[in-house]
Amino acid sequence: MKQIFAAAALMLAAGSAHADYPAGVVADGLPNIPAELKAETQAYLDYRSATFLGWNPATGGALMYTRFGNVPHLHEVAAPGAARKQITFGGEPVVNASFAPKGNGMMVFSQDRQGDEFFQLYRLDPGAARAVLLTDGKSRNGSPTWFKDGSRFLYTSTRRTGQDNDLYVIDPRDPKTDTLVARLQGGGWRPADVSADGKSALVLKYISVNQSEVHLLDIASGKMRQVTPKGMVSYGDARFAPDGTIYVTTDAEGEFRTLARLDPKTGKTTRVSNNDKWDVEDFGIAPDGSFLAYTINEAGSSRLVIHNLVRRIAPVSPELPQGVISNLKISSTGEVGFSFSSAKTPGDVFSVNPQTLEVKRWTASETGGVDTSAYVEPELVSIKSFDGLEVSGFLYRPDPAKFPGKRPMIIHIHGGPEGQIRPEFQGNYNYLVNQMGIAMFFPNVRGSEGYGKTFLTLDNGFKREDSVKDIGAFLDALAKDPQLDKDRFGITGRSYGGYMTLAALTHYSDKVRAGLEVVGISHFVTFLNNTQGYRRDLRRVEYGDERDPKMKAHLEKISPLTNVDKIKVPLMVVTGANDPRVPASEADQIVQAVRRNGGEAWHFLAKDEGHQFKKKDNLDAQFWSSLMFWKKHLLD
C-alpha cells in the first residue's frame, strides 16, 4: 500500500492528466488513481444492496432496486431466495416505483436526469420494452399515491409555478386524464393516502422537522381542510384504515413520536403505540384492517412491532439482529415486507409473517467476496458537551492486533441537519477501518433525530453554531482515548455534514489534520439565494430567513466562507454539478477562497451527478480520491 500511495503523490506533483477518471469527472488538483489502488480496494467497492419498494399484487413478488451495472434499477424477486429479475434499464437510475393495486403488474416509476431531481413519472406495462411518460418532462413531480382500486393516483407537481407542490390526479392508462385537483402554496405538500371509497385523501404539509399539518382533501371539489391543530407539532405520516379510521405518527403527546388515531372532527389523537422514550418511525395497516405493523427507533436500532387490532393481545416483535428497518409495506395477503441493514449486512429485503413471526430473507446481496462477518460492531460513545448536554456517537475501531498503537481517526458528520447516524452498514468505510487502520467516529450532534423534539430544535436559527461546538467537545473527549492519536484526526461530512466539516475547520484547525466535505454549504446567504425555489422557504425555517437583516448578519458571520482565513489545514471538496439542493457554486467559492489564501484544496466535480451520487464509476473514483487524500494527510 505504501508504494501505491507514493505513486499517487508523484503523479500529483507532476500535475499529470486525469484520463483514468470517469468522463464526467473534473479532477481539479487531484492525483491520478494508481491501478494498484483500484485493484487493492475493488472487493470493498463491489458490494451491492437491495432496497424494498413494495409488493406486486399480480404475482406476490417483492419489488426492489439494486445495482448490477453502473446505476441501480428496479428488480422483482418472485419468492424468498429467488433470482432478481431486472425490470428497468438504462444509464440513469430508477429507485422509486410502485405497482398499481389490484392490477395486472402495471407500475409507475419516477426518474430524473443526471441527479437534477426534477423527477418525471412513467408508466411501465407488463412485458413492455419502453415506459410511457406521464408528466410534462420539465417540472418536478413526485409522491404518486394510488387509489385503493388501482384506477388512478394522486401526485404532486411544480409545473404551475416552478416551486409550489400542487396536487394532480391521473389515470396512468390514459395520460390525457391528468387533472389539477388543488392549487397549493409552498413546496412541503404531499398526498399521504386515499380513502377506501376514493373520495377523500390525506395530505401532509411539511413546514419544518418540528412542525407539520394533516389536511383532508375532497378529491372531486379540490376543497381541503386542516384536521390537526395549529402549533408546533409534527406528523410524520397519515393513513386510512379500511373502516375509515385515520392513523398518524406524531409527537403531539410528548417528546417522542408515537402512533395514534386521529379524530378528524376534533384534531385530537389517541395513542396506540407503547413507546415512552423512542420514536415510531414507519407504520403500515393490514389491507383487512386486522393489524398494524410499525417500527420504533430504539437508540438507533429498529424494533418491529405487530399490533393486533382484532384480538386483545399484547403487541409482539419478531427476533431480528441489531440493525435498521426501513420501507415497511404490507402485502395484500398480510406479509410485512421491509429493508434491513446492519453493521455486517449491506441491505436486503426481508419479510415477517404477522401470525407466526417467521422471518424470511428475500435477497442475499453480494459483498464483493469480503467476509462481512469480520466487520467490527460500533461502540456507543456518550459525552457531555460544552453546556452539559449529553451527545453521543458510534465509534468503529480498527483491530488492535492488526494495527497496534494509537490510530488516526476520521469524524464523519451526518446530513439533514436532522439526520441520525445509526448502526447500519458503512459501505466502503470498512476499508479505512479494516485495511488502513483508521478509526471512524459518527456523531449525533444536537439537532439530530431520535432524541426527542426538544433536542431537534437545539441547533435552529441563532443556535446553529452550538452543534459545531459539539464537534469540538467530541474532539477534546476522543483526544483522551488511549487508542487514538489526537495528532492525526480528520473531519468529513456530506450535505449539512459538509457545512459542519467546513465550520469545524474554521474553529478547530489546530485539532485536526485535514477536512473532506461533500456537497456542503459554504455560505448560508448564497445557499438560500441559489437553492431551488421549491426548497427555499423550507430551508429558511431551519437555517434562518436571510431577508431579516438581523438573521442575515448572523448567517454572514457564521458562514465558513466568511471565516475561510481560519482554515489552516488541507481541504478536499466533492461536488455534483446538477445539485438542486446545494448548488455547485457553494463548492466553487470555498475552493477558490482557500487557494487564494495559499491553502491546499482538492476539488472533485462530477458533471453528471446531483446531490446524491448514483453512478458507480463516479462513486468509485470519489472513494479512491478520498483514500489518497486521507493517506497523505493522516498516515504519512
XYZ file of C-alpha atoms in Angstrom:
636
model
C 0.000 0.000 0.000
C 2.859 2.437 0.703
C 4.116 2.033 -2.866
C 0.623 2.651 -4.225
C 0.190 5.943 -2.402
C 3.745 7.025 -3.159
C 2.970 6.630 -6.860
C -0.116 8.786 -6.435
C 1.925 11.509 -4.724
C 4.400 11.595 -7.632
C 1.537 11.932 -10.104
C 0.077 14.840 -8.132
C 3.426 16.593 -8.009
C 3.817 16.129 -11.752
C 0.376 17.582 -12.465
C -0.406 14.642 -14.733
C -3.515 14.198 -16.871
C -6.637 12.541 -15.483
C -7.575 10.091 -18.211
C -8.232 7.403 -15.609
C -11.108 9.363 -14.022
C -14.634 8.855 -15.420
C -15.519 11.043 -18.393
C -17.962 13.095 -16.305
C -15.460 13.941 -13.558
C -13.300 17.064 -13.350
C -10.380 16.216 -11.023
C -9.061 19.667 -10.113
C -5.846 19.400 -8.115
C -6.197 15.634 -7.610
C -3.576 12.976 -8.384
C -4.088 10.208 -10.872
C -5.502 7.000 -9.445
C -2.908 4.206 -9.452
C -4.073 0.935 -10.987
C -2.687 -0.836 -7.918
C -5.010 1.143 -5.650
C -8.030 0.196 -7.740
C -7.095 -3.475 -7.588
C -6.345 -3.375 -3.867
C -9.727 -1.882 -2.957
C -12.016 -3.438 -5.563
C -13.561 -6.052 -3.297
C -14.733 -3.341 -0.885
C -16.420 -1.500 -3.768
C -18.178 -4.453 -5.366
C -20.761 -4.991 -2.642
C -24.378 -4.285 -3.518
C -27.547 -3.817 -1.503
C -31.251 -4.351 -2.142
C -33.897 -1.828 -1.101
C -37.525 -2.928 -0.746
C -40.154 -0.812 -2.522
C -43.359 -2.836 -2.271
C -45.337 -5.838 -3.468
C -46.588 -6.952 -6.880
C -50.296 -7.736 -6.345
C -50.400 -9.846 -9.515
C -47.560 -12.211 -8.579
C -46.934 -11.757 -4.853
C -43.321 -10.907 -5.651
C -41.216 -8.259 -3.932
C -40.281 -5.080 -5.809
C -36.860 -3.671 -5.021
C -33.938 -1.843 -6.527
C -30.325 -2.909 -6.682
C -27.314 -2.301 -8.903
C -25.788 -4.795 -11.336
C -24.327 -2.250 -13.774
C -23.267 1.340 -13.239
C -26.562 2.563 -11.703
C -29.341 0.967 -9.611
C -32.507 -0.287 -11.317
C -35.792 -1.974 -10.453
C -35.943 -5.729 -9.936
C -38.578 -8.217 -8.824
C -37.977 -11.281 -6.662
C -40.682 -13.932 -7.028
C -40.058 -15.677 -3.687
C -37.576 -15.649 -0.792
C -34.159 -16.547 -2.193
C -35.293 -16.445 -5.812
C -33.342 -14.733 -8.597
C -33.582 -10.982 -9.058
C -35.362 -10.184 -12.352
C -34.411 -6.786 -13.743
C -37.327 -4.582 -14.830
C -35.818 -1.215 -15.853
C -32.630 -0.475 -17.764
C -30.579 2.465 -18.983
C -27.886 4.917 -17.949
C -29.949 6.812 -15.359
C -31.026 5.170 -12.072
C -34.575 4.190 -11.086
C -35.051 3.887 -7.324
C -38.704 4.736 -6.724
C -41.692 2.769 -8.032
C -44.955 1.064 -7.111
C -47.353 -1.403 -8.686
C -50.997 -0.473 -9.225
C -53.115 -2.121 -6.505
C -55.318 -4.946 -7.775
C -53.617 -4.616 -11.152
C -52.017 -6.911 -13.696
C -48.461 -5.819 -12.954
C -48.577 -2.276 -14.324
C -46.297 0.043 -12.390
C -45.408 3.714 -12.124
C -41.836 4.842 -11.502
C -40.005 8.160 -11.234
C -36.703 9.146 -12.814
C -34.594 12.295 -13.075
C -31.693 13.309 -15.330
C -28.122 13.338 -14.079
C -29.172 13.972 -10.476
C -31.189 17.163 -11.095
C -34.139 15.839 -9.004
C -36.711 17.129 -11.485
C -38.413 13.757 -11.412
C -40.771 12.604 -14.147
C -43.375 9.869 -13.727
C -43.590 6.939 -16.135
C -45.989 4.027 -16.664
C -44.498 0.622 -17.395
C -46.818 -2.170 -18.537
C -46.006 -5.874 -18.037
C -43.677 -7.067 -20.769
C -43.363 -3.611 -22.345
C -39.970 -2.631 -23.740
C -40.460 1.092 -23.182
C -42.102 3.185 -20.481
C -44.714 5.875 -21.167
C -44.003 9.403 -19.937
C -46.933 10.679 -17.845
C -45.713 14.137 -16.812
C -44.524 17.234 -18.685
C -40.808 16.372 -18.859
C -39.759 19.646 -17.221
C -41.247 20.161 -13.747
C -40.599 18.294 -10.503
C -43.168 15.523 -9.908
C -43.464 13.064 -7.045
C -45.351 11.206 -4.302
C -47.627 9.070 -6.527
C -50.344 7.797 -4.170
C -52.681 5.136 -5.529
C -56.428 4.861 -5.165
C -57.206 1.535 -3.495
C -58.755 0.091 -6.680
C -55.667 0.975 -8.727
C -57.653 3.128 -11.160
C -55.830 6.428 -10.562
C -53.224 8.083 -8.373
C -52.644 11.492 -6.831
C -49.256 13.165 -7.185
C -47.503 16.495 -6.718
C -46.090 18.727 -9.432
C -44.399 22.136 -9.593
C -45.454 22.699 -13.235
C -47.753 25.672 -12.468
C -45.245 27.962 -10.720
C -41.955 26.075 -10.660
C -41.907 25.974 -6.862
C -45.377 25.156 -5.446
C -46.368 21.496 -4.973
C -49.869 21.359 -6.471
C -51.948 18.172 -6.404
C -52.946 16.335 -9.588
C -54.883 13.141 -10.294
C -54.334 10.858 -13.290
C -55.364 7.522 -14.714
C -51.935 6.310 -15.864
C -53.532 4.216 -18.626
C -54.662 7.475 -20.261
C -52.263 10.415 -19.711
C -54.915 12.813 -21.095
C -56.891 12.381 -17.850
C -54.223 14.355 -15.950
C -56.173 16.917 -13.888
C -55.206 19.647 -11.427
C -57.045 18.950 -8.162
C -55.729 21.594 -5.772
C -53.583 24.709 -6.156
C -51.307 24.936 -3.125
C -48.636 27.303 -1.886
C -45.189 26.023 -0.916
C -43.023 23.019 -1.589
C -43.888 20.992 1.518
C -47.147 19.378 0.381
C -47.620 15.685 -0.464
C -50.518 13.211 -0.585
C -50.271 10.517 2.088
C -53.219 8.186 1.425
C -56.563 7.850 -0.384
C -59.698 6.607 1.363
C -61.259 3.237 0.513
C -64.132 4.883 -1.400
C -61.761 7.081 -3.409
C -63.499 10.285 -2.393
C -61.024 11.705 0.136
C -57.296 11.938 0.619
C -54.991 12.721 3.500
C -52.481 15.418 2.565
C -49.436 16.346 4.625
C -47.948 19.834 4.753
C -44.325 19.820 5.933
C -43.227 23.130 7.468
C -40.167 22.006 9.398
C -38.903 18.890 11.134
C -40.775 20.108 14.229
C -43.977 21.262 12.556
C -46.340 19.758 10.008
C -50.069 19.503 9.368
C -52.583 16.905 8.185
C -55.303 18.056 5.775
C -58.347 16.233 4.423
C -58.923 16.693 0.688
C -62.249 16.253 -1.082
C -60.915 14.951 -4.398
C -63.957 15.873 -6.525
C -64.117 19.535 -5.447
C -60.464 20.112 -4.544
C -61.534 21.613 -1.231
C -59.249 20.906 1.704
C -59.430 21.475 5.432
C -56.826 21.101 8.136
C -57.755 18.330 10.584
C -54.890 18.788 13.049
C -54.476 21.694 15.483
C -52.200 24.579 14.591
C -48.974 24.733 16.547
C -45.506 23.265 16.887
C -46.487 19.611 16.379
C -45.019 17.129 13.897
C -46.927 14.496 11.919
C -44.663 12.036 10.142
C -47.270 10.110 8.145
C -51.028 9.546 7.922
C -53.063 6.573 6.655
C -56.673 5.451 6.359
C -57.658 2.083 7.817
C -60.244 0.142 5.754
C -63.012 1.330 8.113
C -62.003 4.988 7.651
C -60.078 5.351 10.917
C -57.118 7.700 10.492
C -53.755 6.695 11.952
C -50.812 9.108 12.242
C -47.341 9.255 13.711
C -46.998 12.377 15.838
C -45.199 13.993 18.752
C -48.406 15.723 19.868
C -48.362 13.950 23.237
C -44.721 14.457 24.247
C -41.079 14.494 23.257
C -41.196 11.422 21.046
C -43.257 10.410 18.036
C -45.981 7.829 18.696
C -48.529 6.001 16.563
C -52.012 7.357 17.241
C -55.587 7.517 15.994
C -56.639 10.945 14.760
C -60.183 12.275 15.144
C -60.688 14.472 12.053
C -63.507 16.397 13.720
C -61.618 17.492 16.838
C -57.989 17.070 15.784
C -57.324 15.081 18.947
C -55.103 11.999 18.903
C -55.386 8.785 20.904
C -52.137 6.953 21.399
C -51.834 3.384 20.098
C -48.131 2.507 20.392
C -46.352 1.773 23.654
C -43.152 3.823 23.399
C -42.231 6.344 26.063
C -38.674 7.203 25.035
C -38.106 6.420 21.380
C -39.723 7.454 18.090
C -42.135 5.440 15.999
C -40.687 5.834 12.509
C -42.792 3.926 9.996
C -46.069 2.029 10.016
C -48.456 0.063 7.854
C -52.055 -1.092 8.129
C -53.122 -4.569 7.045
C -55.430 -4.422 3.989
C -58.162 -6.158 6.009
C -57.606 -3.860 8.992
C -56.692 -6.740 11.305
C -53.311 -5.450 12.497
C -50.806 -2.612 12.480
C -47.082 -3.001 11.890
C -44.703 -0.283 12.995
C -41.038 0.289 13.788
C -39.513 2.003 16.813
C -36.078 3.602 16.670
C -34.504 2.456 19.948
C -31.111 4.148 20.372
C -30.566 3.886 16.633
C -31.664 0.265 16.196
C -35.091 -0.660 14.839
C -37.659 -2.833 16.567
C -40.581 -4.125 14.511
C -43.914 -4.364 16.328
C -47.036 -6.276 15.241
C -50.173 -4.838 16.899
C -53.296 -6.980 16.565
C -56.468 -4.876 16.198
C -58.939 -7.790 16.380
C -57.735 -9.835 19.352
C -56.953 -8.222 22.696
C -53.348 -9.453 22.928
C -50.132 -7.624 23.664
C -48.106 -6.332 20.692
C -45.316 -8.704 19.640
C -41.949 -8.345 17.922
C -40.083 -10.863 15.738
C -36.480 -11.738 16.516
C -34.163 -9.683 14.303
C -30.485 -8.738 14.668
C -29.480 -5.247 15.733
C -29.910 -3.042 12.695
C -32.120 -0.580 10.829
C -35.513 -1.288 9.228
C -36.949 0.945 6.507
C -39.601 0.997 3.754
C -42.149 -1.090 5.640
C -45.076 -2.233 3.446
C -47.780 -4.874 3.922
C -48.873 -7.137 1.057
C -52.463 -7.974 0.092
C -52.018 -11.288 1.946
C -50.702 -9.618 5.104
C -46.971 -10.303 4.750
C -44.909 -7.453 6.274
C -42.017 -6.525 3.996
C -39.104 -4.184 4.701
C -35.463 -3.360 4.049
C -32.910 -4.294 6.691
C -29.308 -3.155 7.163
C -26.764 -3.768 9.911
C -23.056 -3.264 10.514
C -22.470 -6.585 8.718
C -25.392 -6.634 6.252
C -25.273 -4.150 3.358
C -29.046 -4.013 2.984
C -31.507 -6.713 1.937
C -35.214 -7.441 1.631
C -36.921 -9.313 4.452
C -40.487 -10.104 5.442
C -42.360 -11.299 8.533
C -45.493 -13.388 8.849
C -47.668 -11.451 11.336
C -49.234 -14.602 12.796
C -46.183 -16.834 13.248
C -43.497 -14.082 13.314
C -41.454 -16.195 10.889
C -38.738 -14.059 9.281
C -37.986 -14.645 5.580
C -34.982 -13.288 3.710
C -35.818 -12.493 0.100
C -32.373 -11.310 -1.068
C -28.780 -12.014 -0.061
C -26.760 -9.236 -1.663
C -23.182 -9.964 -2.672
C -20.348 -8.332 -0.733
C -17.552 -8.478 -3.309
C -16.101 -11.629 -1.774
C -15.344 -9.869 1.524
C -16.347 -11.717 4.706
C -18.526 -9.064 6.349
C -18.944 -11.180 9.482
C -15.492 -9.907 10.441
C -16.571 -6.257 10.238
C -16.400 -4.504 13.577
C -19.508 -3.587 15.535
C -19.729 0.052 16.609
C -19.107 1.231 20.150
C -21.517 3.834 21.587
C -19.667 6.886 22.944
C -21.551 9.422 25.087
C -20.100 12.696 26.408
C -21.167 15.967 27.989
C -20.869 18.849 25.524
C -19.739 22.413 26.269
C -23.040 23.260 28.021
C -23.577 19.943 29.775
C -25.895 18.474 27.127
C -25.360 14.755 26.538
C -24.448 13.904 22.956
C -23.331 10.585 21.546
C -21.993 8.764 18.514
C -20.764 5.445 17.184
C -17.043 4.600 17.099
C -15.605 1.902 14.812
C -12.133 0.862 15.998
C -9.508 -0.983 13.917
C -8.348 -4.370 15.170
C -5.561 -3.603 17.704
C -3.828 -6.893 16.900
C -3.504 -5.868 13.254
C -2.908 -2.165 13.936
C -1.115 -1.746 17.285
C -0.505 1.615 18.866
C -2.512 4.810 18.658
C -4.561 5.083 15.483
C -5.728 8.061 13.401
C -9.437 8.839 13.357
C -11.931 10.465 10.996
C -15.096 12.093 12.344
C -17.963 11.702 9.857
C -20.862 14.154 10.385
C -24.312 13.280 9.035
C -26.502 15.490 6.872
C -30.034 16.676 7.346
C -29.398 18.609 9.526
C -31.978 16.449 11.282
C -30.463 13.148 10.179
C -29.201 10.466 12.524
C -26.224 8.138 12.372
C -27.342 4.601 13.125
C -25.561 1.227 13.489
C -26.013 0.150 9.876
C -23.718 -0.889 7.033
C -20.967 1.661 6.454
C -20.031 0.540 2.950
C -16.515 1.262 1.757
C -15.645 2.998 5.035
C -14.966 -0.534 6.213
C -11.827 -0.429 4.071
C -10.456 2.501 6.059
C -11.056 0.646 9.338
C -10.044 -2.873 8.281
C -7.223 -2.207 5.813
C -5.866 1.257 6.661
C -6.279 1.126 10.435
C -8.220 4.394 10.620
C -10.903 4.643 13.297
C -14.248 6.113 12.191
C -16.480 8.109 14.536
C -20.056 9.039 13.604
C -21.543 11.645 15.986
C -25.164 12.637 16.531
C -24.857 16.296 17.450
C -27.724 18.415 18.774
C -30.371 18.774 16.080
C -30.247 15.058 15.221
C -33.379 12.931 15.079
C -34.129 10.170 17.549
C -33.542 12.041 20.823
C -36.785 13.959 21.245
C -38.289 17.070 19.676
C -36.533 19.479 22.043
C -33.137 18.055 21.043
C -34.138 18.599 17.392
C -34.525 22.356 17.894
C -31.236 22.978 19.699
C -29.368 23.997 16.525
C -32.055 26.120 14.869
C -31.537 29.712 13.762
C -29.213 31.658 16.043
C -28.198 28.417 17.807
C -26.584 26.983 14.650
C -23.008 27.007 15.938
C -23.882 25.128 19.120
C -23.835 21.938 17.038
C -20.355 22.870 15.797
C -19.288 23.222 19.428
C -20.478 19.640 19.952
C -17.806 18.587 17.444
C -15.246 20.494 19.485
C -16.373 18.627 22.597
C -16.039 15.280 20.791
C -12.547 16.218 19.587
C -11.489 17.007 23.156
C -13.053 13.851 24.608
C -11.683 11.497 21.948
C -8.225 13.065 22.228
C -8.059 11.433 25.664
C -8.772 7.947 24.296
C -5.572 5.889 24.774
C -6.129 4.020 21.481
C -6.493 7.162 19.344
C -3.804 9.548 18.083
C -5.071 13.082 18.739
C -2.475 14.490 16.347
C -3.999 12.574 13.422
C -7.699 13.469 13.420
C -9.676 14.334 10.281
C -13.245 15.546 9.667
C -15.670 14.737 6.859
C -19.375 15.004 6.112
C -21.870 15.377 3.285
C -24.648 17.925 2.659
C -25.305 19.596 6.028
C -22.418 17.488 7.306
C -20.344 19.216 4.629
C -21.203 22.578 6.154
C -20.361 21.176 9.592
C -16.998 19.997 8.258
C -16.151 23.455 6.921
C -17.400 25.156 10.081
C -15.385 22.793 12.277
C -12.265 23.596 10.241
C -12.757 27.315 10.899
C -12.926 26.629 14.652
C -10.677 23.619 15.202
C -7.910 23.664 12.593
C -5.492 23.311 15.496
C -7.101 19.968 16.434
C -7.386 18.258 13.038
C -5.037 17.430 10.168
C -7.472 17.790 7.232
C -11.104 18.009 6.156
C -13.157 16.492 3.321
C -16.580 17.924 2.605
C -19.179 16.601 0.150
C -21.915 18.839 -1.374
C -21.825 21.156 1.641
C -22.968 24.739 2.285
C -20.119 27.250 2.380
C -22.197 30.412 2.812
C -25.778 30.394 4.107
C -26.923 33.531 2.290
C -25.672 32.465 -1.133
C -27.058 28.989 -0.486
C -30.537 30.343 0.322
C -30.420 32.624 -2.707
C -29.429 29.846 -5.110
C -31.115 26.655 -3.875
C -34.146 25.607 -5.940
C -37.270 27.679 -5.304
C -39.376 24.741 -4.144
C -36.908 24.241 -1.248
C -36.088 27.813 -0.241
C -38.833 28.570 2.295
C -38.449 25.131 3.900
C -34.716 25.764 4.408
C -35.364 29.246 5.793
C -37.366 27.689 8.621
C -34.363 25.538 9.551
C -31.406 27.855 8.955
C -32.977 31.292 9.317
C -34.536 33.817 6.950
C -31.841 35.860 5.225
C -34.432 38.551 4.381
C -34.406 39.542 8.053
C -31.406 41.926 8.452
C -30.522 40.617 11.911
C -30.611 36.990 10.777
C -28.730 37.793 7.579
C -25.934 39.385 9.618
C -25.784 36.277 11.805
C -25.696 33.925 8.809
C -22.946 36.020 7.238
C -20.973 35.909 10.468
C -21.046 32.131 10.954
C -20.646 31.061 7.314
C -17.402 29.165 6.601
C -16.665 31.374 3.581
C -16.627 34.442 5.840
C -14.109 32.708 8.100
C -12.088 30.937 5.419
C -8.839 32.528 6.626
C -9.166 30.372 9.756
C -8.950 27.149 7.728
C -5.306 26.193 8.177
C -5.392 22.565 7.031
C -5.775 20.834 3.641
C -9.298 20.540 2.246
C -10.960 18.247 -0.278
C -14.338 19.217 -1.765
C -16.727 16.922 -3.677
C -19.453 18.446 -5.870
C -22.336 17.338 -8.076
C -22.717 19.853 -10.901
C -26.505 19.363 -11.138
C -27.228 19.586 -7.409
C -30.599 21.379 -6.917
C -30.219 21.474 -3.135
C -26.696 22.786 -2.553
C -25.628 24.416 -5.840
C -22.143 23.722 -7.171
C -21.321 27.406 -6.660
C -21.064 26.708 -2.915
C -18.094 24.426 -3.612
C -16.512 26.706 -6.209
C -16.362 29.691 -3.885
C -14.823 27.853 -0.915
C -12.199 26.125 -3.105
C -11.220 29.420 -4.704
C -11.050 31.193 -1.344
C -8.843 28.507 0.251
C -6.485 28.628 -2.712
C -6.323 32.436 -2.665
C -5.153 32.150 0.932
C -2.383 29.786 -0.145
C -4.122 26.685 1.186
C -4.351 23.232 -0.359
C -7.745 22.366 -1.881
C -8.604 19.296 -3.948
C -11.843 19.594 -5.972
C -13.717 16.542 -7.299
C -16.577 17.654 -9.595
C -19.000 15.149 -11.162
C -20.716 16.813 -14.104
C -23.362 14.086 -14.424
C -24.428 13.905 -10.754
C -26.527 15.905 -8.317
C -26.822 15.902 -4.529
C -26.855 12.105 -4.265
C -24.226 10.374 -6.402
C -25.704 7.274 -8.089
C -23.235 6.181 -10.769
C -20.779 3.530 -9.612
C -17.855 4.773 -11.695
C -18.157 8.221 -10.109
C -18.600 6.805 -6.614
C -15.550 4.575 -7.017
C -13.403 7.445 -8.284
C -14.547 9.630 -5.407
C -13.605 6.897 -2.949
C -10.152 6.359 -4.444
C -9.511 10.110 -4.390
C -10.539 10.314 -0.739
C -8.208 7.423 0.148
C -5.279 9.272 -1.415
C -6.271 12.441 0.450
C -6.506 10.692 3.829
C -3.341 8.686 3.253
C -1.384 11.853 2.502
C -2.699 13.790 5.491
C -3.367 11.167 8.190
C -0.953 8.299 7.549
C 2.177 9.884 6.077
